[in-house]
Amino acid sequence: MGKESYWYIANFLENCIAQKSHKSGKLLHARILRTGLSSDTFLCNRLIDFYSKCSKIRSARHVFDKVPERDIFSWNAILSALCTANNLIDAHMLFDEMPERNVVSWNNMISAFVKCGDAMKALDFYTIMISEGLMPTHFTLASVLCACGILLDVDFGRKCHGLALKIGIDKNMYVGNALLSMYAKCRYIADAVKAFADLQEPNEVSFTALIGGLGDTENVGEALEMFKLMHRTRICIDAISLSCILGICATGKSGGSGLSHQNDSLLAKVNGQLIHCLSIKLGIDNDFHLMNSLLDMYAKNADMGSAERIFYILSIPSTVSWNIMIAGYGQNYQIGEAIEFMQRMECSGVAPDEVTFINMLSACVKTGSIEVGHQVFDKMPCPSLSSWNAILSGYSQIESHKETITLFREMQCRNVNPDRTTLAIILGSCAGMELLGCGKQVHAVSLKFSFHNDMYVGSGLITMYSKGGKMDKAMLVFNRLPELDIACWNSIMTGFSVNSLCKEAFVYFNLMRGRDVSPNQFSYGTLLSCCAEQSFSSQGGQYHCQIVKDGYINDVFVGSALIDMYCKCGDVEGARHLFDSFPSKNTVVWNEMMHGYAQNGCGEEAVHLYHYMIMSGGKPDGITFVAVLNACSHSGLVDEGMKIFESISSEHKMDPLLEHYTCIIDALGRASRLQEAEMLLNKMPCKDDPIIWEVLLSSCRVHTDVHVARKAAKKLLYLNPQNHTPYVLLANIYSSLGRWDEARALRELMSEKRVGKDPGFSWIEHKNGKDDSHVTRSK
């Protein structure tokens, strides 16, 4: 065959490769066979490349196996074909068989490992390549830097950066973008910004990488400004760029400063809407990936109406689309809609995946629909660790600790190994139930899986031992932790507080400050609780100054703890002055101030504050009514208390709780209005609770009303025959009236029925705080 015919075939083959024309290429292959050119190495190499581009790997391998004289290009062609098809096992075997390897061979393998997610193997191959004296190209370093970004290995990335500078390829666009992306993923944002500035002509990849890095490091304002710059400089904005910036808008942060969370979320949503408009203007709003990003943005900004409109214009919603909607409804406490969407998802033929179940579980946990969550969990064929953690967390949050521990045991029976989150949840349940023995078993599990030195688990262990009264073991765990975060310090200080070891809590607070660990609102809350318990008003005042200095004075948790501390120390005026200084007050702060007035016998002030709260637009809750009714009871404001009690259902559309009935019956009893108290008690829905009958019986003792006292005592004995309270109180009433025979008969009946009375104690502690306290016991 002449040269012209040879080059005609070669050129025609190139066209088939470029157009991926499989049919034409096969016809050309047949002609090559007929004309006796099947032994030509160059044409065979091009045929291997052709079949690879058409995804016909078996045909490419068949051609390779028939090449009589293979050169380096033959080997690289088939290696590239195997790597492109993600057939790494065969590619690795072929790589080892190669008689000769060049940079292209190594690049193929390194790039393939990165694409398949084995970034560590890619770095290993790169290290061997360098040790063999081969010089990397811009393709090599681009792949290796990508692997560094996946592994968050900034040190290895810096070495590659240094090598790129040394051999002069740092200005290459591929290398420059890879450097920028690596620093951004590793959250070294200053280095990423410098890498961006070093680029001669940044493109859409450069901008998108930097915007993503800025968003990940919460530099939201800078990310939005970078996107505006991208738009102004007419850089090509594609669906990937828009999806990246929409992800930032989905965080609910606007990039502004000094804004409330509500305003911040509103501006984030507005920015997202502007991006949505831009996508329509650019004509790429139908891109499937972009549509899912829009769904996610609207759902996370609590605009489910807009999310629904986008969802319904999707031609075929993917599993991701359904998952975003289910998660969005869950985040916005719309559990009914979340359940409906999951049912519709299954009816449409889209099978729920692990993310679907986890989103549904999270929705159930957030809305407190834990029974529905358990039904969802039971549908899962093989729950993952994340799913176990979600259902365990749900039961733990509603304080159903027994169910939490039972589920954990079932998880162990299924051979699902726990992680730090699992152990922390279970330790919280053990602490909630004060199950020290169970907590010790969990401690043993943490040792088995080497989580005992984890700060998260360590904090849970400290809390568990503290709640069980074993402060020596809690301190042992604390002292053995290699690193301590604020949660660990708070746990040990709270442990001292709940065990009435307030001085030790103060000592550890000073130790924490000495180690340059900044206290947070929970640290101060614990210390103020200690000061309130011990009536340390002067020390509480010192912490008040530190709170102001550290900027926590407007925190609701700290503010309510300060009010409680001042009130328990008897400084009601100081508490009110602090209360009035708060720029915004939520229900917790109002309740704390009312409760403080009640504790100090300032009933009228508590009632005035309650009315002021209503006038100011505050919404009372169950605790509010307990505080104000308790204040009315102890200050003799019975009529005012009755009006407030009646307003619970008439004005505030709430059902009175047992605590509310207890407070108002106590108020009526103190005012000797026992008949009214008895009538109200008989009308209430929870009349079988012994506490409320004990309150009524105690009032009868004060006012020596034998008639009502007998009824109350009879009811108490019916509810619990072994309760000594009705015997003792009724006998005391008889004794105070001089009815000794009846009092003696009651005490004899107690002995006959073997009803015991708990002995009383009086405790006198010396001012020097030593342990030589005197205890006297009376029966």
JSON list of N, CA and C in Angstrom, two decimals, residues 7 119 189 193 223 248 277 386 438 496 511 587 677 702 704:
[
{"chain": "A", "resi": 7, "resn": "TRP", "atom": "N", "xyz": [-1.61, 7.06, 5.03]},
{"chain": "A", "resi": 7, "resn": "TRP", "atom": "CA", "xyz": [-1.94, 8.27, 5.82]},
{"chain": "A", "resi": 7, "resn": "TRP", "atom": "C", "xyz": [-3.43, 8.61, 5.74]},
{"chain": "A", "resi": 119, "resn": "ALA", "atom": "N", "xyz": [-6.96, 8.14, 47.35]},
{"chain": "A", "resi": 119, "resn": "ALA", "atom": "CA", "xyz": [-5.98, 9.22, 47.31]},
{"chain": "A", "resi": 119, "resn": "ALA", "atom": "C", "xyz": [-4.65, 8.80, 47.95]},
{"chain": "A", "resi": 189, "resn": "ILE", "atom": "N", "xyz": [-7.11, 29.24, 54.17]},
{"chain": "A", "resi": 189, "resn": "ILE", "atom": "CA", "xyz": [-7.74, 30.15, 53.23]},
{"chain": "A", "resi": 189, "resn": "ILE", "atom": "C", "xyz": [-6.80, 31.27, 52.80]},
{"chain": "A", "resi": 193, "resn": "VAL", "atom": "N", "xyz": [-6.05, 32.19, 48.94]},
{"chain": "A", "resi": 193, "resn": "VAL", "atom": "CA", "xyz": [-6.20, 33.54, 48.36]},
{"chain": "A", "resi": 193, "resn": "VAL", "atom": "C", "xyz": [-4.92, 33.94, 47.64]},
{"chain": "A", "resi": 223, "resn": "ALA", "atom": "N", "xyz": [-16.95, 35.40, 50.20]},
{"chain": "A", "resi": 223, "resn": "ALA", "atom": "CA", "xyz": [-17.37, 34.48, 49.13]},
{"chain": "A", "resi": 223, "resn": "ALA", "atom": "C", "xyz": [-18.36, 35.16, 48.19]},
{"chain": "A", "resi": 248, "resn": "ILE", "atom": "N", "xyz": [-23.57, 28.11, 49.84]},
{"chain": "A", "resi": 248, "resn": "ILE", "atom": "CA", "xyz": [-23.23, 29.10, 50.86]},
{"chain": "A", "resi": 248, "resn": "ILE", "atom": "C", "xyz": [-24.50, 29.79, 51.35]},
{"chain": "A", "resi": 277, "resn": "CYS", "atom": "N", "xyz": [-32.50, 33.87, 40.10]},
{"chain": "A", "resi": 277, "resn": "CYS", "atom": "CA", "xyz": [-32.83, 34.74, 38.96]},
{"chain": "A", "resi": 277, "resn": "CYS", "atom": "C", "xyz": [-31.72, 34.74, 37.92]},
{"chain": "A", "resi": 386, "resn": "SER", "atom": "N", "xyz": [-24.86, 5.49, 61.67]},
{"chain": "A", "resi": 386, "resn": "SER", "atom": "CA", "xyz": [-25.51, 6.81, 61.73]},
{"chain": "A", "resi": 386, "resn": "SER", "atom": "C", "xyz": [-26.99, 6.67, 62.08]},
{"chain": "A", "resi": 438, "resn": "CYS", "atom": "N", "xyz": [-24.45, 0.27, 84.89]},
{"chain": "A", "resi": 438, "resn": "CYS", "atom": "CA", "xyz": [-24.54, 0.27, 83.43]},
{"chain": "A", "resi": 438, "resn": "CYS", "atom": "C", "xyz": [-23.49, 1.22, 82.84]},
{"chain": "A", "resi": 496, "resn": "PHE", "atom": "N", "xyz": [-19.05, 18.80, 90.41]},
{"chain": "A", "resi": 496, "resn": "PHE", "atom": "CA", "xyz": [-18.83, 19.35, 91.76]},
{"chain": "A", "resi": 496, "resn": "PHE", "atom": "C", "xyz": [-20.09, 20.06, 92.25]},
{"chain": "A", "resi": 511, "resn": "LEU", "atom": "N", "xyz": [-8.38, 26.99, 87.69]},
{"chain": "A", "resi": 511, "resn": "LEU", "atom": "CA", "xyz": [-7.41, 26.17, 86.97]},
{"chain": "A", "resi": 511, "resn": "LEU", "atom": "C", "xyz": [-7.64, 26.27, 85.47]},
{"chain": "A", "resi": 587, "resn": "THR", "atom": "N", "xyz": [-39.00, 34.21, 77.61]},
{"chain": "A", "resi": 587, "resn": "THR", "atom": "CA", "xyz": [-39.86, 33.69, 78.67]},
{"chain": "A", "resi": 587, "resn": "THR", "atom": "C", "xyz": [-39.04, 33.18, 79.86]},
{"chain": "A", "resi": 677, "resn": "ALA", "atom": "N", "xyz": [-61.21, 24.77, 97.88]},
{"chain": "A", "resi": 677, "resn": "ALA", "atom": "CA", "xyz": [-60.09, 23.93, 97.45]},
{"chain": "A", "resi": 677, "resn": "ALA", "atom": "C", "xyz": [-60.56, 22.52, 97.15]},
{"chain": "A", "resi": 702, "resn": "VAL", "atom": "N", "xyz": [-53.21, 23.03, 109.41]},
{"chain": "A", "resi": 702, "resn": "VAL", "atom": "CA", "xyz": [-53.00, 24.43, 109.85]},
{"chain": "A", "resi": 702, "resn": "VAL", "atom": "C", "xyz": [-54.29, 25.01, 110.40]},
{"chain": "A", "resi": 704, "resn": "THR", "atom": "N", "xyz": [-57.07, 23.16, 111.23]},
{"chain": "A", "resi": 704, "resn": "THR", "atom": "CA", "xyz": [-57.78, 22.14, 112.03]},
{"chain": "A", "resi": 704, "resn": "THR", "atom": "C", "xyz": [-59.18, 21.85, 111.52]}
]
